[in-house]
């Protein structure tokens, strides 16, 4: 019998493998570009270390896939970039650092921490703990970069782009209704956050960590806050009982 929740967990770990291999490439590129932009040595080195960490994370994901007897997909080999092309090279670097570190790594850390308590085996707990610990450092790199960048450039260009950035990081499925097997609470034990909980964690992390962080660096978070409010309102409507 095919268990949709089990299949979903296999797919999520395979997707994580792709994300980790892609993140290794991205941090390698960010490290080189930070060096070219004259960023402090410590940030350049942190990004280079993050790249090595992500390669190690990918191999942990491979271990999990093997333990589940699930296939390991091909690694990501493209250097994925998300910054709008009309930006200057320094703005594009800043966009990529904020998207990768301040948003994606922060969200990834929140996901992993949510999963730690529910992990049933020492093996899975160990993997989640290792990944979560490193993602903290990867997120911190973004805030360190912003502290340096804000003295050299006007970061206001980011303001209208933040909703697009966080929507991209969330992916196309997060705010859609749950597909079969994706909202099963048993997923927690397989190291996967069920769909509705993912939606909650994503928005809460934006509110509790990302928005205060960017605000602290002088970036107006109002459009991002509006985006979060709109997503939450849409979720409330879609989950309200009929006639409510
Ligand atoms: Fe990672
Ligand atoms: Fe990371």
Tab-separated table of C-alpha atoms and ligand atoms in Angstrom:
chain	number	residue	atom	x	y	z
A	1	UNK	CA	0.000	0.000	0.000
A	2	UNK	CA	1.265	3.452	-0.828
A	3	UNK	CA	1.395	5.758	2.173
A	4	UNK	CA	1.087	9.399	0.963
A	5	UNK	CA	2.675	10.778	4.162
A	6	UNK	CA	5.657	8.465	3.793
A	7	UNK	CA	6.033	9.427	0.142
A	8	UNK	CA	5.810	13.074	1.087
A	9	UNK	CA	8.556	12.670	3.711
A	10	UNK	CA	10.797	11.015	1.088
A	11	UNK	CA	10.126	13.905	-1.296
A	12	UNK	CA	10.890	16.526	1.369
A	13	UNK	CA	14.240	14.937	2.256
A	14	UNK	CA	15.084	14.664	-1.451
A	15	UNK	CA	14.160	18.336	-1.897
A	16	UNK	CA	16.348	19.224	1.090
A	17	UNK	CA	19.248	17.437	-0.571
A	18	UNK	CA	18.704	19.653	-3.624
A	19	UNK	CA	18.448	22.786	-1.482
A	20	UNK	CA	21.648	21.963	0.434
A	21	UNK	CA	23.667	21.274	-2.717
A	22	UNK	CA	22.307	24.507	-4.218
A	23	UNK	CA	23.123	26.458	-1.049
A	24	UNK	CA	26.736	25.194	-1.171
A	25	UNK	CA	27.078	26.744	-4.643
A	26	UNK	CA	25.351	29.954	-3.595
A	27	UNK	CA	27.499	30.534	-0.521
A	28	UNK	CA	30.642	29.834	-2.559
A	29	UNK	CA	29.567	32.485	-5.043
A	30	UNK	CA	28.552	34.929	-2.293
A	31	UNK	CA	31.924	34.522	-0.604
A	32	UNK	CA	33.777	35.391	-3.827
A	33	UNK	CA	31.509	38.332	-4.563
A	34	UNK	CA	31.844	39.664	-1.004
A	35	UNK	CA	35.608	39.514	-1.394
A	36	UNK	CA	35.409	41.395	-4.691
A	37	UNK	CA	33.158	44.010	-3.063
A	38	UNK	CA	35.733	44.562	-0.305
A	39	UNK	CA	33.653	43.045	2.511
A	40	UNK	CA	35.435	42.276	5.788
A	41	UNK	CA	37.574	39.132	5.717
A	42	UNK	CA	35.493	37.597	8.535
A	43	UNK	CA	32.319	37.727	6.395
A	44	UNK	CA	34.108	36.351	3.333
A	45	UNK	CA	35.406	33.458	5.447
A	46	UNK	CA	32.003	32.846	7.086
A	47	UNK	CA	30.416	32.507	3.646
A	48	UNK	CA	33.159	30.132	2.492
A	49	UNK	CA	32.639	28.054	5.629
A	50	UNK	CA	28.867	28.081	5.064
A	51	UNK	CA	29.477	26.634	1.606
A	52	UNK	CA	31.448	23.746	3.112
A	53	UNK	CA	28.755	23.258	5.793
A	54	UNK	CA	26.059	22.964	3.109
A	55	UNK	CA	28.027	20.246	1.312
A	56	UNK	CA	28.153	18.358	4.625
A	57	UNK	CA	24.416	18.947	5.148
A	58	UNK	CA	23.742	17.461	1.725
A	59	UNK	CA	25.567	14.313	2.732
A	60	UNK	CA	23.524	14.127	5.983
A	61	UNK	CA	20.366	14.343	3.830
A	62	UNK	CA	21.768	11.518	1.729
A	63	UNK	CA	22.215	9.475	4.939
A	64	UNK	CA	18.570	10.102	5.851
A	65	UNK	CA	17.388	9.127	2.355
A	66	UNK	CA	19.440	5.913	2.544
A	67	UNK	CA	17.960	5.135	5.978
A	68	UNK	CA	14.466	5.588	4.468
A	69	UNK	CA	15.458	3.473	1.453
A	70	UNK	CA	14.468	6.421	-0.694
A	71	UNK	CA	16.359	7.423	-3.847
A	72	UNK	CA	18.916	10.255	-3.720
A	73	UNK	CA	18.216	12.762	-6.497
A	74	UNK	CA	20.839	14.414	-8.692
A	75	UNK	CA	22.549	17.333	-6.922
A	76	UNK	CA	21.761	20.917	-7.869
A	77	UNK	CA	24.454	22.012	-10.295
A	78	UNK	CA	23.067	25.405	-11.303
A	79	UNK	CA	24.024	28.546	-9.453
A	80	UNK	CA	20.540	29.850	-8.673
A	81	UNK	CA	20.208	33.634	-8.435
A	82	UNK	CA	17.079	35.568	-7.606
A	83	UNK	CA	17.994	39.271	-7.650
A	84	UNK	CA	16.229	41.388	-10.286
A	85	UNK	CA	18.573	42.022	-13.215
A	86	UNK	CA	18.021	45.787	-13.199
A	87	UNK	CA	19.894	46.150	-9.892
A	88	UNK	CA	23.550	47.213	-9.719
A	89	UNK	CA	26.103	44.462	-8.938
A	90	UNK	CA	26.386	45.567	-5.286
A	91	UNK	CA	22.605	45.712	-4.906
A	92	UNK	CA	22.309	42.262	-6.427
A	93	UNK	CA	24.885	40.883	-4.018
A	94	UNK	CA	22.952	42.443	-1.137
A	95	UNK	CA	19.663	41.010	-2.414
A	96	UNK	CA	21.158	37.509	-2.648
A	97	UNK	CA	22.712	37.703	0.842
A	98	UNK	CA	19.445	38.873	2.407
A	99	UNK	CA	17.427	36.227	0.525
A	100	UNK	CA	19.830	33.420	1.387
A	101	UNK	CA	20.961	34.258	4.906
A	102	UNK	CA	18.429	36.588	6.532
A	103	UNK	CA	15.375	34.835	5.057
A	104	UNK	CA	16.091	31.252	3.927
A	105	UNK	CA	18.586	30.306	6.627
A	106	UNK	CA	16.460	31.879	9.365
A	107	UNK	CA	13.395	29.985	8.132
A	108	UNK	CA	15.375	26.773	7.809
A	109	UNK	CA	16.637	27.124	11.375
A	110	UNK	CA	13.060	27.651	12.646
A	111	UNK	CA	11.911	24.529	10.777
A	112	UNK	CA	14.717	22.398	12.166
A	113	UNK	CA	14.193	23.611	15.737
A	114	UNK	CA	10.462	22.834	15.405
A	115	UNK	CA	11.404	19.288	14.406
A	116	UNK	CA	14.020	18.594	17.066
A	117	UNK	CA	11.578	17.731	19.870
A	118	UNK	CA	9.563	15.325	17.749
A	119	UNK	CA	12.454	13.326	16.292
A	120	UNK	CA	12.093	9.752	17.487
A	121	UNK	CA	15.556	8.351	16.771
A	122	UNK	CA	18.954	9.521	17.968
A	123	UNK	CA	20.124	9.379	14.352
A	124	UNK	CA	17.486	11.833	13.146
A	125	UNK	CA	17.883	14.048	16.215
A	126	UNK	CA	21.627	14.198	15.540
A	127	UNK	CA	21.124	15.217	11.896
A	128	UNK	CA	18.534	17.895	12.760
A	129	UNK	CA	20.711	19.252	15.552
A	130	UNK	CA	23.788	19.485	13.334
A	131	UNK	CA	21.885	21.272	10.580
A	132	UNK	CA	20.103	23.678	12.966
A	133	UNK	CA	23.362	24.655	14.688
A	134	UNK	CA	24.998	25.583	11.379
A	135	UNK	CA	21.965	27.434	10.008
A	136	UNK	CA	22.168	29.787	13.002
A	137	UNK	CA	25.650	30.828	11.850
A	138	UNK	CA	24.509	31.082	8.221
A	139	UNK	CA	21.682	33.432	9.209
A	140	UNK	CA	24.017	35.525	11.371
A	141	UNK	CA	26.260	36.049	8.358
A	142	UNK	CA	23.408	37.943	6.673
A	143	UNK	CA	22.907	40.308	9.582
A	144	UNK	CA	26.675	40.914	9.772
A	145	UNK	CA	26.741	41.682	6.051
A	146	UNK	CA	23.852	44.160	6.380
A	147	UNK	CA	25.630	45.965	9.232
A	148	UNK	CA	28.587	46.486	6.872
A	149	UNK	CA	26.589	47.189	3.707
A	150	UNK	CA	24.297	49.828	5.225
A	151	UNK	CA	27.294	52.110	5.744
A	152	UNK	CA	28.212	51.932	2.058
A	153	UNK	CA	24.907	51.926	0.246
A	154	UNK	CA	21.282	52.937	0.565
A	155	UNK	CA	19.349	49.764	1.387
A	156	UNK	CA	15.951	51.353	0.592
A	157	UNK	CA	15.926	49.610	-2.818
A	158	UNK	CA	15.144	46.371	-0.941
A	159	UNK	CA	11.920	47.657	0.648
A	160	UNK	CA	9.454	47.004	-2.237
A	161	UNK	CA	11.273	43.767	-3.144
A	162	UNK	CA	10.965	42.016	0.220
A	163	UNK	CA	7.477	40.508	-0.332
A	164	UNK	CA	8.632	38.967	-3.623
A	165	UNK	CA	11.779	37.713	-1.906
A	166	UNK	CA	9.996	35.957	0.975
A	167	UNK	CA	7.303	34.579	-1.348
A	168	UNK	CA	10.064	33.082	-3.504
A	169	UNK	CA	11.760	31.597	-0.475
A	170	UNK	CA	8.454	30.077	0.725
A	171	UNK	CA	8.030	28.346	-2.631
A	172	UNK	CA	4.882	27.967	-4.732
A	173	UNK	CA	3.110	25.381	-2.526
A	174	UNK	CA	3.364	26.762	0.999
A	175	UNK	CA	0.257	28.940	0.894
A	176	UNK	CA	-1.832	26.546	-1.166
A	177	UNK	CA	-4.183	23.994	0.419
A	178	UNK	CA	-2.428	20.869	1.727
A	179	UNK	CA	-1.944	18.094	-0.830
A	180	UNK	CA	-2.722	14.484	0.179
A	181	UNK	CA	-0.433	13.241	2.929
A	182	UNK	CA	1.300	16.580	3.517
A	183	UNK	CA	-0.522	17.618	6.697
A	184	UNK	CA	-0.253	14.354	8.620
A	185	UNK	CA	1.061	14.934	12.194
A	186	UNK	CA	3.041	11.665	11.885
A	187	UNK	CA	5.377	13.571	9.526
A	188	UNK	CA	6.953	15.235	12.566
A	189	UNK	CA	8.568	11.911	13.487
A	190	UNK	CA	10.117	11.648	10.022
A	191	UNK	CA	11.770	15.065	10.339
A	192	UNK	CA	9.152	16.887	8.267
A	193	UNK	CA	6.846	19.701	9.410
A	194	UNK	CA	3.192	19.111	8.385
A	195	UNK	CA	1.790	21.652	5.907
A	196	UNK	CA	-0.384	23.835	8.169
A	197	UNK	CA	2.315	23.953	10.830
A	198	UNK	CA	4.828	24.989	8.153
A	199	UNK	CA	2.606	27.895	7.182
A	200	UNK	CA	2.389	28.981	10.828
A	201	UNK	CA	6.139	28.637	11.468
A	202	UNK	CA	7.012	30.513	8.264
A	203	UNK	CA	4.863	33.552	9.097
A	204	UNK	CA	5.805	33.572	12.788
A	205	UNK	CA	9.500	33.495	11.961
A	206	UNK	CA	9.107	36.425	9.577
A	207	UNK	CA	7.365	38.364	12.330
A	208	UNK	CA	9.588	37.357	15.222
A	209	UNK	CA	13.030	37.352	13.577
A	210	UNK	CA	13.202	38.612	9.987
A	211	UNK	CA	11.098	41.779	10.311
A	212	UNK	CA	12.776	42.951	13.560
A	213	UNK	CA	16.200	42.164	12.008
A	214	UNK	CA	15.721	44.170	8.845
A	215	UNK	CA	14.062	47.007	10.788
A	216	UNK	CA	17.101	47.167	13.056
A	217	UNK	CA	19.236	47.731	9.952
A	218	UNK	CA	17.128	50.720	8.911
A	219	UNK	CA	15.078	48.937	6.236
A	220	UNK	CA	11.356	49.780	6.228
A	221	UNK	CA	9.493	46.500	6.771
A	222	UNK	CA	5.962	47.867	6.181
A	223	UNK	CA	5.386	46.155	2.781
A	224	UNK	CA	6.672	42.888	4.209
A	225	UNK	CA	4.427	43.218	7.251
A	226	UNK	CA	1.457	43.816	4.904
A	227	UNK	CA	2.386	40.682	2.974
A	228	UNK	CA	2.460	38.623	6.185
A	229	UNK	CA	-0.916	40.042	7.274
A	230	UNK	CA	-2.452	39.243	3.873
A	231	UNK	CA	-1.167	35.643	3.969
A	232	UNK	CA	-2.496	35.174	7.488
A	233	UNK	CA	-5.893	36.641	6.568
A	234	UNK	CA	-6.109	34.325	3.543
A	235	UNK	CA	-5.284	31.301	5.708
A	236	UNK	CA	-7.881	32.259	8.304
A	237	UNK	CA	-10.537	32.565	5.587
A	238	UNK	CA	-9.616	29.261	3.972
A	239	UNK	CA	-9.668	27.357	7.291
A	240	UNK	CA	-12.786	29.035	8.764
A	241	UNK	CA	-15.819	26.733	9.091
A	242	UNK	CA	-18.473	27.184	6.379
A	243	UNK	CA	-20.879	29.989	7.222
A	244	UNK	CA	-18.505	31.538	9.808
B	1	LIG	FE1	21.996	23.660	5.203
B	2	LIG	FE1	22.586	26.872	5.718
